[in-house]
Amino acid sequence: MTAPTLPGELPLLALRSTIVFPHGTIAVQMGAPDNLALLRAHPESGALVLLAVALGDDAQDPSRLEGRIGIFARVKERSSSGAETIQVTLEGLSRVRIGALTSRAPFPVASVERVEEIAAEREIARAFIDRIVITAEALVERSEQFPAEVPGFLRRVAADASRFADLAATHGNLRIAERDEVLQRLDITSRLEFVAQKWDKEIARATILEEVKQQTEVKVEQHHREFYLRQQLQAIRAELGERDPTESDAQELLRQIDAANLPDRVAQEARRETERLRALSPASSEYQVLRNYVEWVLALPWHARSGDEDIALEKVETALDNRHYGLEEAKERILEYLSVRKLLKQSGGYSHGPILCFVGPPGTGKTSLGEAIAQSIGRAFYRISVGGVRDEAEIRGHRRTYVGSLPGLILQALRRVQVCDPVLMIDEIDKMQGGGPSGDPLAAMLEVLDPQQNASFVDHYLNLPFDLRPVLFICTANNLFDIPPALRDRMEVIRIAGYTVEEKVEIAWRYLLPRMVVEHGITDLDLQFTDEALSTISSRYSREAGLRGFERNLSALMRRRARRKAQGEQGAWIVDSARIEDVLGSPRYASDEAEIEPEIGTVTGLAWTAAGGELMTIEALRMPGSGKLIVTGQLGDVMRESVDAACSYVRSRARALRIVDAEMKQTDLHIHFPAGSVPKDGPSAGVAVTLAIASVMSRRAVRRDVAVTGEVTLRGRVLEIGGVKEKVLAAYRSGLRNVMLPLANEKDLREVPEAIRGHVTFSFVSSMDEVIAELLLPPATAGLADADGDVRHQPVDVDELHPPRP
């Protein structure tokens, strides 16, 4: 067929996984919308198109192809293989240069112009051609997958160096980007050199694969030969009456048992199992089970210690101060605990006191506290995560009757640290799953942690007592009340509450920033923070009890600076509000989340979660009805009972609150706890709920600048609640400086950091009468939003609500 004349512009067909060179033909499956539109717009046979390789950004923006080399091609055949794809056969005609796009929709059309190739010198071209042909012949010999007819194809076109280079690129193992590189090279010498290099790499790869194949065949043959010889050797030894290799293994194990200085009962059991091993064949499954058992017995540190344990309290205190800011109460409790162990060690006894348990929100430094303790007293440290453990065997181990059985997590940890007195941290003990068909892991953990029982802890795999008294166990939990009471009773609980914004800023200066600048490859001169910037990041982008979100945001800033520095940008970045917003985006939290404007039926309460304290807004709404009470917000049974008790209390105090009895019977109440997707439970919202109901029924606004918490009885007594420290910190973080607590919780203020106590005003109440007197505003206050809706209430005349008796 005669080559067509090159038009001034051609429709552009973008190829992403292949390309056809001049004088070549290829079948391609088309599925891109632009390509389908082009083929459907030119259904005629022999349609002329412009082919180009579009990779990466070029596939999204065809204008980026301007100035590159493409292929002037013809569509020879086409067949529809479905509604979304068309298979076409393309014939390459010549190289052309792609010009500017003259049209983009429904498919791109570009102007084209002819290009002239730079001819190669005859001798140089001949050398490259011979080199590629020889390589192709070698590939035929070394690779079964390489087509045997390729060398013949190449020889037939050897007279045309340009066509030879294109044909070699077509049959070579080149990626699409490398084939596009061949297409772009108009200098035939450069093109031949590039293709020759790729073929050299292919022959080198084929050579390596051939060597690997030969080595594999040799090893397989050697394995078969050794197996046959071993069988013969075993038969010869049996004829000669020589000792079996199993006997040698047994004697070696017995020697190790004698040298290991095992406890008497353990050594006796190990010898008995070794004697059983002698009677078994190495090919039997029980042989390996017994051998693994004896090896486990020998691998455990029955007497190995970390050294002469002398707990230097000054060193411990220094280590804790160097790694943790604040947490003074937690540090004091740790030092007291270690002091007892030190004195008992000096008297030759073991501590039978409770196990340390760090309880606090995520990211507050519980695990690192354990590491600091281990480092300061010179002991090995190992962390065991038991979150989600639901099988007793994970703690006690599996019995040897099970295939692939192993000891439990405790003995596995001791084998790894190779001492019998490490610091073992039982992480996330509150997330263990209790009960089930596989046994209760919490009951097994009870034996591990009980100082009266762990002197003879028995793992199901070993079935031998192991003394765990030298081990210093430290547990961590997010929620203390998720730990079973029997286990909680054996723990010395050390609460680690969240950090204030000021503490986070100080921690960043002392610990986080010096470490993180090194981790990100920058210096403190590249990124300069201020107290205000760190405070903004903490309060506006990572409002949390711990430090993990805060640290992630600091890392984002450092990564951005590291990228700019790697790109050559010099100078220091001053971290201000604009820089923070540019990197981290808009602030995720309002500058002052707590609402302080008085409002009817809305109360600011305090809640405690595993992540720390939080504000909890309680909303009450009244509407005409029949005295029905509606409660929403995914509440637990205890909290629903608190709402019922609050409603009953308000009805009993209707006269004091100037509420008409008939109005109570003709009004429906709706109590809502926002964040409805989060489960809530507990009695500590009683004061807030009672206050919200009293407010909405008496039409008196509530002070919102005071956060309240406490349990309420039917008589109106305010009872003690838990989580005081976390709740006070939550109020402080949200900008509230007035907190109302039960009188019985006055003793818990010692847990609140002194810096917080100096900025927060506390009021203590013992009855709801005191709460109402202090927080409910007078009924004649106008201009307040009512929970009934958007209506603004005018001053209320008390005589209208309570008409005089006749």
PDB file of C-alpha atoms in Angstrom, residues 132-346:
ATOM      1  CA  ILE A 132      22.842  -6.697  18.793  1.00  0.00           C
ATOM      2  CA  VAL A 133      22.532  -9.713  16.444  1.00  0.00           C
ATOM      3  CA  ILE A 134      25.127 -11.664  18.431  1.00  0.00           C
ATOM      4  CA  THR A 135      23.299 -10.809  21.661  1.00  0.00           C
ATOM      5  CA  ALA A 136      19.998 -12.004  20.165  1.00  0.00           C
ATOM      6  CA  GLU A 137      21.570 -15.337  19.156  1.00  0.00           C
ATOM      7  CA  ALA A 138      22.949 -15.751  22.687  1.00  0.00           C
ATOM      8  CA  LEU A 139      19.523 -15.055  24.166  1.00  0.00           C
ATOM      9  CA  VAL A 140      17.986 -17.765  21.980  1.00  0.00           C
ATOM     10  CA  GLU A 141      20.454 -20.264  23.454  1.00  0.00           C
ATOM     11  CA  ARG A 142      20.046 -19.223  27.098  1.00  0.00           C
ATOM     12  CA  SER A 143      16.342 -18.400  27.373  1.00  0.00           C
ATOM     13  CA  GLU A 144      13.551 -20.725  26.359  1.00  0.00           C
ATOM     14  CA  GLN A 145      11.075 -17.844  26.343  1.00  0.00           C
ATOM     15  CA  PHE A 146      13.018 -15.752  23.804  1.00  0.00           C
ATOM     16  CA  PRO A 147      11.660 -16.245  20.223  1.00  0.00           C
ATOM     17  CA  ALA A 148      14.139 -18.146  18.035  1.00  0.00           C
ATOM     18  CA  GLU A 149      13.172 -16.255  14.886  1.00  0.00           C
ATOM     19  CA  VAL A 150      14.232 -12.820  16.147  1.00  0.00           C
ATOM     20  CA  PRO A 151      17.892 -13.034  14.953  1.00  0.00           C
ATOM     21  CA  GLY A 152      16.630 -13.819  11.436  1.00  0.00           C
ATOM     22  CA  PHE A 153      14.272 -10.823  11.475  1.00  0.00           C
ATOM     23  CA  LEU A 154      17.121  -8.549  12.506  1.00  0.00           C
ATOM     24  CA  ARG A 155      19.494  -9.796   9.785  1.00  0.00           C
ATOM     25  CA  ARG A 156      16.897  -9.148   7.079  1.00  0.00           C
ATOM     26  CA  VAL A 157      16.703  -5.437   7.917  1.00  0.00           C
ATOM     27  CA  ALA A 158      20.393  -4.943   8.783  1.00  0.00           C
ATOM     28  CA  ALA A 159      20.879  -2.776   5.682  1.00  0.00           C
ATOM     29  CA  ASP A 160      18.564  -0.091   7.107  1.00  0.00           C
ATOM     30  CA  ALA A 161      20.091   1.041  10.425  1.00  0.00           C
ATOM     31  CA  SER A 162      17.036   3.092  11.470  1.00  0.00           C
ATOM     32  CA  ARG A 163      14.595   0.271  10.855  1.00  0.00           C
ATOM     33  CA  PHE A 164      16.974  -2.186  12.519  1.00  0.00           C
ATOM     34  CA  ALA A 165      17.094  -0.110  15.710  1.00  0.00           C
ATOM     35  CA  ASP A 166      13.290   0.176  15.791  1.00  0.00           C
ATOM     36  CA  LEU A 167      12.837  -3.568  15.227  1.00  0.00           C
ATOM     37  CA  ALA A 168      15.381  -4.428  17.938  1.00  0.00           C
ATOM     38  CA  ALA A 169      13.537  -2.129  20.371  1.00  0.00           C
ATOM     39  CA  THR A 170      10.256  -3.837  19.450  1.00  0.00           C
ATOM     40  CA  HIS A 171      11.552  -7.346  20.235  1.00  0.00           C
ATOM     41  CA  GLY A 172      13.712  -6.381  23.206  1.00  0.00           C
ATOM     42  CA  ASN A 173      12.533  -6.517  26.816  1.00  0.00           C
ATOM     43  CA  LEU A 174      12.107  -2.739  27.137  1.00  0.00           C
ATOM     44  CA  ARG A 175       9.673  -0.871  29.337  1.00  0.00           C
ATOM     45  CA  ILE A 176       7.278   1.604  27.719  1.00  0.00           C
ATOM     46  CA  ALA A 177       9.344   4.572  28.939  1.00  0.00           C
ATOM     47  CA  GLU A 178      12.474   3.051  27.349  1.00  0.00           C
ATOM     48  CA  ARG A 179      10.644   2.439  24.063  1.00  0.00           C
ATOM     49  CA  ASP A 180       9.511   6.049  24.100  1.00  0.00           C
ATOM     50  CA  GLU A 181      13.167   7.047  24.573  1.00  0.00           C
ATOM     51  CA  VAL A 182      14.040   5.070  21.394  1.00  0.00           C
ATOM     52  CA  LEU A 183      11.214   6.848  19.581  1.00  0.00           C
ATOM     53  CA  GLN A 184      12.484  10.311  20.615  1.00  0.00           C
ATOM     54  CA  ARG A 185      16.059   9.741  19.360  1.00  0.00           C
ATOM     55  CA  LEU A 186      16.419  11.056  15.802  1.00  0.00           C
ATOM     56  CA  ASP A 187      20.171  10.396  15.811  1.00  0.00           C
ATOM     57  CA  ILE A 188      20.391   6.799  14.530  1.00  0.00           C
ATOM     58  CA  THR A 189      23.818   6.251  16.118  1.00  0.00           C
ATOM     59  CA  SER A 190      22.485   7.295  19.531  1.00  0.00           C
ATOM     60  CA  ARG A 191      19.433   5.109  18.997  1.00  0.00           C
ATOM     61  CA  LEU A 192      21.526   2.042  18.139  1.00  0.00           C
ATOM     62  CA  GLU A 193      23.789   2.621  21.146  1.00  0.00           C
ATOM     63  CA  PHE A 194      20.799   2.914  23.509  1.00  0.00           C
ATOM     64  CA  VAL A 195      19.193  -0.296  22.178  1.00  0.00           C
ATOM     65  CA  ALA A 196      22.524  -2.162  22.355  1.00  0.00           C
ATOM     66  CA  GLN A 197      22.904  -1.246  26.045  1.00  0.00           C
ATOM     67  CA  LYS A 198      19.419  -2.559  26.815  1.00  0.00           C
ATOM     68  CA  TRP A 199      20.138  -5.826  25.011  1.00  0.00           C
ATOM     69  CA  ASP A 200      23.407  -6.211  26.950  1.00  0.00           C
ATOM     70  CA  LYS A 201      21.459  -5.896  30.218  1.00  0.00           C
ATOM     71  CA  GLU A 202      19.003  -8.512  28.989  1.00  0.00           C
ATOM     72  CA  ILE A 203      21.747 -11.036  28.211  1.00  0.00           C
ATOM     73  CA  ALA A 204      23.294 -10.381  31.630  1.00  0.00           C
ATOM     74  CA  ARG A 205      19.939 -11.064  33.321  1.00  0.00           C
ATOM     75  CA  ALA A 206      19.442 -14.226  31.280  1.00  0.00           C
ATOM     76  CA  THR A 207      22.936 -15.391  32.256  1.00  0.00           C
ATOM     77  CA  ILE A 208      22.173 -14.914  35.953  1.00  0.00           C
ATOM     78  CA  LEU A 209      18.876 -16.768  35.652  1.00  0.00           C
ATOM     79  CA  GLU A 210      20.611 -19.640  33.878  1.00  0.00           C
ATOM     80  CA  GLU A 211      23.224 -19.853  36.632  1.00  0.00           C
ATOM     81  CA  VAL A 212      20.543 -19.833  39.341  1.00  0.00           C
ATOM     82  CA  LYS A 213      18.681 -22.589  37.528  1.00  0.00           C
ATOM     83  CA  GLN A 214      21.789 -24.718  37.285  1.00  0.00           C
ATOM     84  CA  GLN A 215      22.633 -24.175  40.959  1.00  0.00           C
ATOM     85  CA  THR A 216      19.100 -25.132  41.969  1.00  0.00           C
ATOM     86  CA  GLU A 217      19.260 -28.322  39.927  1.00  0.00           C
ATOM     87  CA  VAL A 218      22.598 -29.193  41.515  1.00  0.00           C
ATOM     88  CA  LYS A 219      21.250 -28.651  45.037  1.00  0.00           C
ATOM     89  CA  VAL A 220      18.139 -30.735  44.388  1.00  0.00           C
ATOM     90  CA  GLU A 221      20.250 -33.535  42.972  1.00  0.00           C
ATOM     91  CA  GLN A 222      22.636 -33.308  45.936  1.00  0.00           C
ATOM     92  CA  HIS A 223      19.719 -33.471  48.381  1.00  0.00           C
ATOM     93  CA  HIS A 224      18.408 -36.662  46.784  1.00  0.00           C
ATOM     94  CA  ARG A 225      21.897 -38.134  46.837  1.00  0.00           C
ATOM     95  CA  GLU A 226      22.409 -37.294  50.525  1.00  0.00           C
ATOM     96  CA  PHE A 227      19.044 -38.797  51.447  1.00  0.00           C
ATOM     97  CA  TYR A 228      19.936 -42.044  49.661  1.00  0.00           C
ATOM     98  CA  LEU A 229      23.372 -42.181  51.339  1.00  0.00           C
ATOM     99  CA  ARG A 230      21.902 -41.502  54.790  1.00  0.00           C
ATOM    100  CA  GLN A 231      19.482 -44.365  54.374  1.00  0.00           C
ATOM    101  CA  GLN A 232      22.367 -46.644  53.425  1.00  0.00           C
ATOM    102  CA  LEU A 233      24.460 -45.376  56.344  1.00  0.00           C
ATOM    103  CA  GLN A 234      21.633 -46.060  58.776  1.00  0.00           C
ATOM    104  CA  ALA A 235      21.326 -49.615  57.489  1.00  0.00           C
ATOM    105  CA  ILE A 236      25.104 -50.166  57.782  1.00  0.00           C
ATOM    106  CA  ARG A 237      25.157 -48.845  61.369  1.00  0.00           C
ATOM    107  CA  ALA A 238      22.305 -51.149  62.257  1.00  0.00           C
ATOM    108  CA  GLU A 239      24.272 -54.118  60.892  1.00  0.00           C
ATOM    109  CA  LEU A 240      27.434 -53.100  62.756  1.00  0.00           C
ATOM    110  CA  GLY A 241      25.592 -52.336  66.008  1.00  0.00           C
ATOM    111  CA  GLU A 242      26.917 -48.768  66.186  1.00  0.00           C
ATOM    112  CA  ARG A 243      25.230 -46.024  68.249  1.00  0.00           C
ATOM    113  CA  ASP A 244      22.388 -44.079  66.648  1.00  0.00           C
ATOM    114  CA  PRO A 245      22.719 -40.278  66.179  1.00  0.00           C
ATOM    115  CA  THR A 246      19.660 -39.902  68.407  1.00  0.00           C
ATOM    116  CA  GLU A 247      21.784 -41.191  71.268  1.00  0.00           C
ATOM    117  CA  SER A 248      24.305 -38.426  70.659  1.00  0.00           C
ATOM    118  CA  ASP A 249      21.545 -35.786  70.748  1.00  0.00           C
ATOM    119  CA  ALA A 250      20.198 -37.191  73.993  1.00  0.00           C
ATOM    120  CA  GLN A 251      23.635 -37.197  75.613  1.00  0.00           C
ATOM    121  CA  GLU A 252      24.231 -33.596  74.525  1.00  0.00           C
ATOM    122  CA  LEU A 253      20.882 -32.542  76.039  1.00  0.00           C
ATOM    123  CA  LEU A 254      21.708 -34.333  79.299  1.00  0.00           C
ATOM    124  CA  ARG A 255      25.042 -32.554  79.430  1.00  0.00           C
ATOM    125  CA  GLN A 256      23.302 -29.197  78.981  1.00  0.00           C
ATOM    126  CA  ILE A 257      20.784 -30.081  81.716  1.00  0.00           C
ATOM    127  CA  ASP A 258      23.584 -30.827  84.161  1.00  0.00           C
ATOM    128  CA  ALA A 259      25.379 -27.589  83.299  1.00  0.00           C
ATOM    129  CA  ALA A 260      22.253 -25.390  83.443  1.00  0.00           C
ATOM    130  CA  ASN A 261      21.861 -25.553  87.248  1.00  0.00           C
ATOM    131  CA  LEU A 262      18.116 -26.027  86.956  1.00  0.00           C
ATOM    132  CA  PRO A 263      15.804 -26.343  89.972  1.00  0.00           C
ATOM    133  CA  ASP A 264      15.600 -29.952  91.193  1.00  0.00           C
ATOM    134  CA  ARG A 265      12.072 -30.604  89.998  1.00  0.00           C
ATOM    135  CA  VAL A 266      12.721 -28.975  86.629  1.00  0.00           C
ATOM    136  CA  ALA A 267      15.970 -30.908  86.095  1.00  0.00           C
ATOM    137  CA  GLN A 268      14.244 -34.180  86.993  1.00  0.00           C
ATOM    138  CA  GLU A 269      11.449 -33.562  84.477  1.00  0.00           C
ATOM    139  CA  ALA A 270      13.925 -32.530  81.761  1.00  0.00           C
ATOM    140  CA  ARG A 271      15.953 -35.722  82.258  1.00  0.00           C
ATOM    141  CA  ARG A 272      12.819 -37.862  82.132  1.00  0.00           C
ATOM    142  CA  GLU A 273      11.739 -36.316  78.833  1.00  0.00           C
ATOM    143  CA  THR A 274      15.248 -36.738  77.431  1.00  0.00           C
ATOM    144  CA  GLU A 275      15.204 -40.445  78.282  1.00  0.00           C
ATOM    145  CA  ARG A 276      11.923 -40.745  76.412  1.00  0.00           C
ATOM    146  CA  LEU A 277      13.617 -39.001  73.495  1.00  0.00           C
ATOM    147  CA  ARG A 278      16.213 -41.807  73.253  1.00  0.00           C
ATOM    148  CA  ALA A 279      13.565 -44.379  72.454  1.00  0.00           C
ATOM    149  CA  LEU A 280      12.119 -42.418  69.534  1.00  0.00           C
ATOM    150  CA  SER A 281      13.141 -42.138  65.903  1.00  0.00           C
ATOM    151  CA  PRO A 282      14.092 -38.679  64.614  1.00  0.00           C
ATOM    152  CA  ALA A 283      11.502 -39.156  61.881  1.00  0.00           C
ATOM    153  CA  SER A 284       8.613 -39.414  64.359  1.00  0.00           C
ATOM    154  CA  SER A 285       6.503 -36.352  65.163  1.00  0.00           C
ATOM    155  CA  GLU A 286       6.769 -36.913  68.936  1.00  0.00           C
ATOM    156  CA  TYR A 287      10.570 -36.747  68.721  1.00  0.00           C
ATOM    157  CA  GLN A 288      10.463 -33.096  67.631  1.00  0.00           C
ATOM    158  CA  VAL A 289       7.795 -32.274  70.236  1.00  0.00           C
ATOM    159  CA  LEU A 290       9.959 -33.686  73.063  1.00  0.00           C
ATOM    160  CA  ARG A 291      13.095 -32.021  71.754  1.00  0.00           C
ATOM    161  CA  ASN A 292      11.355 -28.621  71.534  1.00  0.00           C
ATOM    162  CA  TYR A 293      10.117 -29.072  75.100  1.00  0.00           C
ATOM    163  CA  VAL A 294      13.589 -29.806  76.490  1.00  0.00           C
ATOM    164  CA  GLU A 295      15.081 -26.904  74.526  1.00  0.00           C
ATOM    165  CA  TRP A 296      12.464 -24.559  75.994  1.00  0.00           C
ATOM    166  CA  VAL A 297      13.297 -25.756  79.503  1.00  0.00           C
ATOM    167  CA  LEU A 298      16.979 -25.086  78.880  1.00  0.00           C
ATOM    168  CA  ALA A 299      16.347 -21.701  77.252  1.00  0.00           C
ATOM    169  CA  LEU A 300      14.413 -20.170  80.160  1.00  0.00           C
ATOM    170  CA  PRO A 301      16.337 -17.985  82.648  1.00  0.00           C
ATOM    171  CA  TRP A 302      15.619 -19.950  85.830  1.00  0.00           C
ATOM    172  CA  HIS A 303      18.331 -18.173  87.846  1.00  0.00           C
ATOM    173  CA  ALA A 304      19.880 -15.566  85.508  1.00  0.00           C
ATOM    174  CA  ARG A 305      19.515 -12.046  86.886  1.00  0.00           C
ATOM    175  CA  SER A 306      20.248  -8.573  85.597  1.00  0.00           C
ATOM    176  CA  GLY A 307      23.120  -8.265  88.054  1.00  0.00           C
ATOM    177  CA  ASP A 308      23.417  -6.987  91.575  1.00  0.00           C
ATOM    178  CA  GLU A 309      20.136  -5.102  91.806  1.00  0.00           C
ATOM    179  CA  ASP A 310      20.708  -2.025  93.859  1.00  0.00           C
ATOM    180  CA  ILE A 311      17.872   0.410  93.298  1.00  0.00           C
ATOM    181  CA  ALA A 312      19.460   3.868  93.442  1.00  0.00           C
ATOM    182  CA  LEU A 313      16.499   6.106  94.157  1.00  0.00           C
ATOM    183  CA  GLU A 314      18.391   9.251  93.150  1.00  0.00           C
ATOM    184  CA  LYS A 315      19.172   7.705  89.796  1.00  0.00           C
ATOM    185  CA  VAL A 316      15.540   6.685  89.326  1.00  0.00           C
ATOM    186  CA  GLU A 317      14.336  10.173  90.184  1.00  0.00           C
ATOM    187  CA  THR A 318      16.815  11.721  87.750  1.00  0.00           C
ATOM    188  CA  ALA A 319      15.768   9.345  84.968  1.00  0.00           C
ATOM    189  CA  LEU A 320      12.094  10.114  85.497  1.00  0.00           C
ATOM    190  CA  ASP A 321      12.714  13.873  85.538  1.00  0.00           C
ATOM    191  CA  ASN A 322      14.886  13.697  82.415  1.00  0.00           C
ATOM    192  CA  ARG A 323      12.239  11.868  80.382  1.00  0.00           C
ATOM    193  CA  HIS A 324       8.953  13.233  81.766  1.00  0.00           C
ATOM    194  CA  TYR A 325       7.801  16.706  82.588  1.00  0.00           C
ATOM    195  CA  GLY A 326       5.317  17.159  85.423  1.00  0.00           C
ATOM    196  CA  LEU A 327       3.528  14.032  86.695  1.00  0.00           C
ATOM    197  CA  GLU A 328       4.850  14.795  90.166  1.00  0.00           C
ATOM    198  CA  GLU A 329       2.350  12.610  91.993  1.00  0.00           C
ATOM    199  CA  ALA A 330       3.011   9.654  89.676  1.00  0.00           C
ATOM    200  CA  LYS A 331       6.771  10.023  90.203  1.00  0.00           C
ATOM    201  CA  GLU A 332       6.336  10.181  93.982  1.00  0.00           C
ATOM    202  CA  ARG A 333       4.255   6.996  93.985  1.00  0.00           C
ATOM    203  CA  ILE A 334       6.820   5.203  91.800  1.00  0.00           C
ATOM    204  CA  LEU A 335       9.691   6.188  94.094  1.00  0.00           C
ATOM    205  CA  GLU A 336       7.752   5.054  97.164  1.00  0.00           C
ATOM    206  CA  TYR A 337       7.017   1.711  95.519  1.00  0.00           C
ATOM    207  CA  LEU A 338      10.655   1.172  94.531  1.00  0.00           C
ATOM    208  CA  SER A 339      11.816   2.199  98.019  1.00  0.00           C
ATOM    209  CA  VAL A 340       9.825  -0.673  99.499  1.00  0.00           C
ATOM    210  CA  ARG A 341      11.352  -3.134  97.018  1.00  0.00           C
ATOM    211  CA  LYS A 342      14.825  -1.801  97.814  1.00  0.00           C
ATOM    212  CA  LEU A 343      14.408  -2.347 101.567  1.00  0.00           C
ATOM    213  CA  LEU A 344      12.922  -5.813 101.073  1.00  0.00           C
ATOM    214  CA  LYS A 345      15.801  -6.727  98.763  1.00  0.00           C
ATOM    215  CA  GLN A 346      18.290  -5.677 101.418  1.00  0.00           C
TER     216      GLN A 346
END
